[in-house]
Amino acid sequence: MIINLCNNAFDACAERSRSACAERSRSARGNSKTKDRRPETEESQNYEANYLPKLMVKSTLREDKVMITIEDNGPGIPDEIKDKILQPFFTTKKGTEGTGLGLSITNDIVKAHGGSLSLETTLGKGTVFTIRLEKK
């Protein structure tokens, strides 16, 4: 289940990295525009040009609860799909790349062990998944 969350984080970071490369390419050709079609500023160009993918996994014990956090600095999860990502068969991947079962099964495994899975996300900053398990 932790491997699945890490694989999803790797995919998210790779997506943002590809996006940053595309932005650098457009900028080099002089066609640089932001997502809302405004011309790029030097500040916005440097933000993505300096992007380095990061994945952090931490575990802590707090008040008889084990907490495992998986944090990435990918593109973040849009609000319109946040409520759907734990549903079976929901996927953002193209074609046959994903079945849409990974997060659903991960959530089911965590719940079967009396725990919970939560997420915090900010567009353009990344996502943190937190697994909380009761210490028995």
PDB file of C-alpha atoms in Angstrom:
ATOM      1  CA  MET A   1       0.000   0.000   0.000  1.00  0.00           C
ATOM      2  CA  ILE A   2       2.889   2.406   0.727  1.00  0.00           C
ATOM      3  CA  ILE A   3       4.504   1.350  -2.551  1.00  0.00           C
ATOM      4  CA  ASN A   4       1.290   2.302  -4.395  1.00  0.00           C
ATOM      5  CA  LEU A   5       1.261   5.770  -2.801  1.00  0.00           C
ATOM      6  CA  CYS A   6       4.948   6.209  -3.691  1.00  0.00           C
ATOM      7  CA  ASN A   7       4.361   5.084  -7.287  1.00  0.00           C
ATOM      8  CA  ASN A   8       1.529   7.603  -7.610  1.00  0.00           C
ATOM      9  CA  ALA A   9       3.820  10.305  -6.202  1.00  0.00           C
ATOM     10  CA  PHE A  10       6.536   9.366  -8.714  1.00  0.00           C
ATOM     11  CA  ASP A  11       3.982   9.646 -11.524  1.00  0.00           C
ATOM     12  CA  ALA A  12       2.821  13.057 -10.269  1.00  0.00           C
ATOM     13  CA  CYS A  13       6.388  14.369 -10.039  1.00  0.00           C
ATOM     14  CA  ALA A  14       7.177  13.025 -13.515  1.00  0.00           C
ATOM     15  CA  GLU A  15       4.079  14.800 -14.862  1.00  0.00           C
ATOM     16  CA  ARG A  16       5.160  18.095 -13.324  1.00  0.00           C
ATOM     17  CA  SER A  17       8.721  17.575 -14.567  1.00  0.00           C
ATOM     18  CA  ARG A  18       7.483  16.987 -18.133  1.00  0.00           C
ATOM     19  CA  SER A  19       5.365  20.124 -17.831  1.00  0.00           C
ATOM     20  CA  ALA A  20       8.394  22.116 -16.637  1.00  0.00           C
ATOM     21  CA  CYS A  21      10.448  20.833 -19.603  1.00  0.00           C
ATOM     22  CA  ALA A  22       7.681  21.844 -22.011  1.00  0.00           C
ATOM     23  CA  GLU A  23       7.560  25.314 -20.434  1.00  0.00           C
ATOM     24  CA  ARG A  24      11.343  25.691 -20.815  1.00  0.00           C
ATOM     25  CA  SER A  25      11.069  24.611 -24.452  1.00  0.00           C
ATOM     26  CA  ARG A  26       8.304  27.142 -25.189  1.00  0.00           C
ATOM     27  CA  SER A  27      10.272  29.831 -23.392  1.00  0.00           C
ATOM     28  CA  ALA A  28      13.369  29.093 -25.473  1.00  0.00           C
ATOM     29  CA  ARG A  29      11.282  29.525 -28.646  1.00  0.00           C
ATOM     30  CA  GLY A  30       9.793  32.775 -27.341  1.00  0.00           C
ATOM     31  CA  ASN A  31       6.229  31.345 -27.218  1.00  0.00           C
ATOM     32  CA  SER A  32       5.976  31.384 -23.465  1.00  0.00           C
ATOM     33  CA  LYS A  33       2.518  31.938 -21.969  1.00  0.00           C
ATOM     34  CA  THR A  34       1.011  31.042 -18.613  1.00  0.00           C
ATOM     35  CA  LYS A  35      -1.934  28.630 -18.362  1.00  0.00           C
ATOM     36  CA  ASP A  36      -4.315  31.591 -18.436  1.00  0.00           C
ATOM     37  CA  ARG A  37      -2.638  32.759 -21.692  1.00  0.00           C
ATOM     38  CA  ARG A  38      -0.700  35.724 -20.202  1.00  0.00           C
ATOM     39  CA  PRO A  39       2.951  36.172 -21.217  1.00  0.00           C
ATOM     40  CA  GLU A  40       5.396  34.456 -18.860  1.00  0.00           C
ATOM     41  CA  THR A  41       7.293  36.632 -16.429  1.00  0.00           C
ATOM     42  CA  GLU A  42      10.876  35.890 -15.484  1.00  0.00           C
ATOM     43  CA  GLU A  43       9.677  34.877 -12.010  1.00  0.00           C
ATOM     44  CA  SER A  44       7.156  32.302 -13.282  1.00  0.00           C
ATOM     45  CA  GLN A  45       9.701  30.898 -15.756  1.00  0.00           C
ATOM     46  CA  ASN A  46      12.283  30.409 -13.021  1.00  0.00           C
ATOM     47  CA  TYR A  47       9.766  28.712 -10.724  1.00  0.00           C
ATOM     48  CA  GLU A  48       9.224  25.714 -13.005  1.00  0.00           C
ATOM     49  CA  ALA A  49      12.675  25.855 -14.601  1.00  0.00           C
ATOM     50  CA  ASN A  50      14.166  25.116 -11.171  1.00  0.00           C
ATOM     51  CA  TYR A  51      11.737  22.290 -10.365  1.00  0.00           C
ATOM     52  CA  LEU A  52      13.337  19.252  -8.735  1.00  0.00           C
ATOM     53  CA  PRO A  53      11.064  16.272  -8.000  1.00  0.00           C
ATOM     54  CA  LYS A  54      10.882  15.316  -4.332  1.00  0.00           C
ATOM     55  CA  LEU A  55       9.278  12.414  -2.472  1.00  0.00           C
ATOM     56  CA  MET A  56       9.429  12.119   1.293  1.00  0.00           C
ATOM     57  CA  VAL A  57       8.174   9.190   3.390  1.00  0.00           C
ATOM     58  CA  LYS A  58       8.037   9.616   7.180  1.00  0.00           C
ATOM     59  CA  SER A  59       6.719   7.531  10.027  1.00  0.00           C
ATOM     60  CA  THR A  60       5.989   8.772  13.522  1.00  0.00           C
ATOM     61  CA  LEU A  61       4.401   7.468  16.703  1.00  0.00           C
ATOM     62  CA  ARG A  62       2.023   9.922  18.373  1.00  0.00           C
ATOM     63  CA  GLU A  63      -0.250   9.081  21.281  1.00  0.00           C
ATOM     64  CA  ASP A  64      -0.418   5.368  20.447  1.00  0.00           C
ATOM     65  CA  LYS A  65      -1.011   6.102  16.750  1.00  0.00           C
ATOM     66  CA  VAL A  66       1.407   5.287  13.979  1.00  0.00           C
ATOM     67  CA  MET A  67       1.362   7.928  11.281  1.00  0.00           C
ATOM     68  CA  ILE A  68       2.962   7.389   7.888  1.00  0.00           C
ATOM     69  CA  THR A  69       3.140  10.359   5.533  1.00  0.00           C
ATOM     70  CA  ILE A  70       3.967  10.225   1.850  1.00  0.00           C
ATOM     71  CA  GLU A  71       4.643  13.719   0.522  1.00  0.00           C
ATOM     72  CA  ASP A  72       5.474  14.814  -3.009  1.00  0.00           C
ATOM     73  CA  ASN A  73       6.001  18.151  -4.699  1.00  0.00           C
ATOM     74  CA  GLY A  74       4.086  17.212  -7.849  1.00  0.00           C
ATOM     75  CA  PRO A  75       1.330  19.310  -9.414  1.00  0.00           C
ATOM     76  CA  GLY A  76      -1.230  18.645  -6.652  1.00  0.00           C
ATOM     77  CA  ILE A  77      -4.734  17.230  -7.036  1.00  0.00           C
ATOM     78  CA  PRO A  78      -7.486  19.469  -8.437  1.00  0.00           C
ATOM     79  CA  ASP A  79     -10.495  20.049  -6.158  1.00  0.00           C
ATOM     80  CA  GLU A  80     -12.908  18.557  -8.699  1.00  0.00           C
ATOM     81  CA  ILE A  81     -11.332  15.089  -8.403  1.00  0.00           C
ATOM     82  CA  LYS A  82     -10.237  15.031  -4.743  1.00  0.00           C
ATOM     83  CA  ASP A  83     -13.454  13.314  -3.668  1.00  0.00           C
ATOM     84  CA  LYS A  84     -13.187  10.738  -6.468  1.00  0.00           C
ATOM     85  CA  ILE A  85      -9.619   9.475  -6.175  1.00  0.00           C
ATOM     86  CA  LEU A  86     -10.390   6.849  -3.521  1.00  0.00           C
ATOM     87  CA  GLN A  87     -13.311   5.420  -5.530  1.00  0.00           C
ATOM     88  CA  PRO A  88     -12.785   2.106  -7.347  1.00  0.00           C
ATOM     89  CA  PHE A  89     -11.960   2.393 -11.058  1.00  0.00           C
ATOM     90  CA  PHE A  90     -11.358   6.160 -10.976  1.00  0.00           C
ATOM     91  CA  THR A  91      -8.114   7.002 -12.745  1.00  0.00           C
ATOM     92  CA  THR A  92      -6.444  10.042 -14.228  1.00  0.00           C
ATOM     93  CA  LYS A  93      -4.044   7.896 -16.252  1.00  0.00           C
ATOM     94  CA  LYS A  94      -4.399   7.509 -19.999  1.00  0.00           C
ATOM     95  CA  GLY A  95      -5.398   4.369 -21.861  1.00  0.00           C
ATOM     96  CA  THR A  96      -4.288   1.163 -20.212  1.00  0.00           C
ATOM     97  CA  GLU A  97      -1.758   2.791 -17.854  1.00  0.00           C
ATOM     98  CA  GLY A  98      -3.944   2.419 -14.770  1.00  0.00           C
ATOM     99  CA  THR A  99      -6.945   0.461 -13.542  1.00  0.00           C
ATOM    100  CA  GLY A 100      -8.138   2.974 -10.972  1.00  0.00           C
ATOM    101  CA  LEU A 101      -7.858   0.423  -8.178  1.00  0.00           C
ATOM    102  CA  GLY A 102      -4.591   1.421  -6.484  1.00  0.00           C
ATOM    103  CA  LEU A 103      -5.826   4.137  -4.134  1.00  0.00           C
ATOM    104  CA  SER A 104      -9.134   2.389  -3.564  1.00  0.00           C
ATOM    105  CA  ILE A 105      -7.420  -0.833  -2.487  1.00  0.00           C
ATOM    106  CA  THR A 106      -4.882   1.105  -0.409  1.00  0.00           C
ATOM    107  CA  ASN A 107      -7.747   2.842   1.403  1.00  0.00           C
ATOM    108  CA  ASP A 108      -9.526  -0.507   1.949  1.00  0.00           C
ATOM    109  CA  ILE A 109      -6.358  -2.093   3.411  1.00  0.00           C
ATOM    110  CA  VAL A 110      -5.841   0.836   5.788  1.00  0.00           C
ATOM    111  CA  LYS A 111      -9.493   0.672   6.916  1.00  0.00           C
ATOM    112  CA  ALA A 112      -9.281  -3.114   7.374  1.00  0.00           C
ATOM    113  CA  HIS A 113      -6.510  -2.460   9.900  1.00  0.00           C
ATOM    114  CA  GLY A 114      -8.646   0.079  11.783  1.00  0.00           C
ATOM    115  CA  GLY A 115      -6.891   3.079  10.292  1.00  0.00           C
ATOM    116  CA  SER A 116      -7.622   6.023   8.077  1.00  0.00           C
ATOM    117  CA  LEU A 117      -6.148   7.533   4.930  1.00  0.00           C
ATOM    118  CA  SER A 118      -6.318  11.276   4.395  1.00  0.00           C
ATOM    119  CA  LEU A 119      -4.818  13.748   1.990  1.00  0.00           C
ATOM    120  CA  GLU A 120      -3.842  17.376   1.838  1.00  0.00           C
ATOM    121  CA  THR A 121      -3.044  18.928  -1.504  1.00  0.00           C
ATOM    122  CA  THR A 122      -2.206  22.299  -2.989  1.00  0.00           C
ATOM    123  CA  LEU A 123      -2.155  22.896  -6.727  1.00  0.00           C
ATOM    124  CA  GLY A 124       1.362  23.669  -7.888  1.00  0.00           C
ATOM    125  CA  LYS A 125       2.864  22.625  -4.551  1.00  0.00           C
ATOM    126  CA  GLY A 126       2.164  18.919  -4.057  1.00  0.00           C
ATOM    127  CA  THR A 127       0.246  16.359  -2.044  1.00  0.00           C
ATOM    128  CA  VAL A 128       0.579  14.661   1.340  1.00  0.00           C
ATOM    129  CA  PHE A 129      -1.143  11.338   2.037  1.00  0.00           C
ATOM    130  CA  THR A 130      -1.317  10.390   5.717  1.00  0.00           C
ATOM    131  CA  ILE A 131      -2.009   6.880   6.982  1.00  0.00           C
ATOM    132  CA  ARG A 132      -3.075   6.723  10.651  1.00  0.00           C
ATOM    133  CA  LEU A 133      -3.078   3.374  12.444  1.00  0.00           C
ATOM    134  CA  GLU A 134      -3.947   2.673  16.075  1.00  0.00           C
ATOM    135  CA  LYS A 135      -1.166   1.074  18.077  1.00  0.00           C
ATOM    136  CA  LYS A 136      -2.489  -2.110  19.699  1.00  0.00           C
TER     137      LYS A 136
END
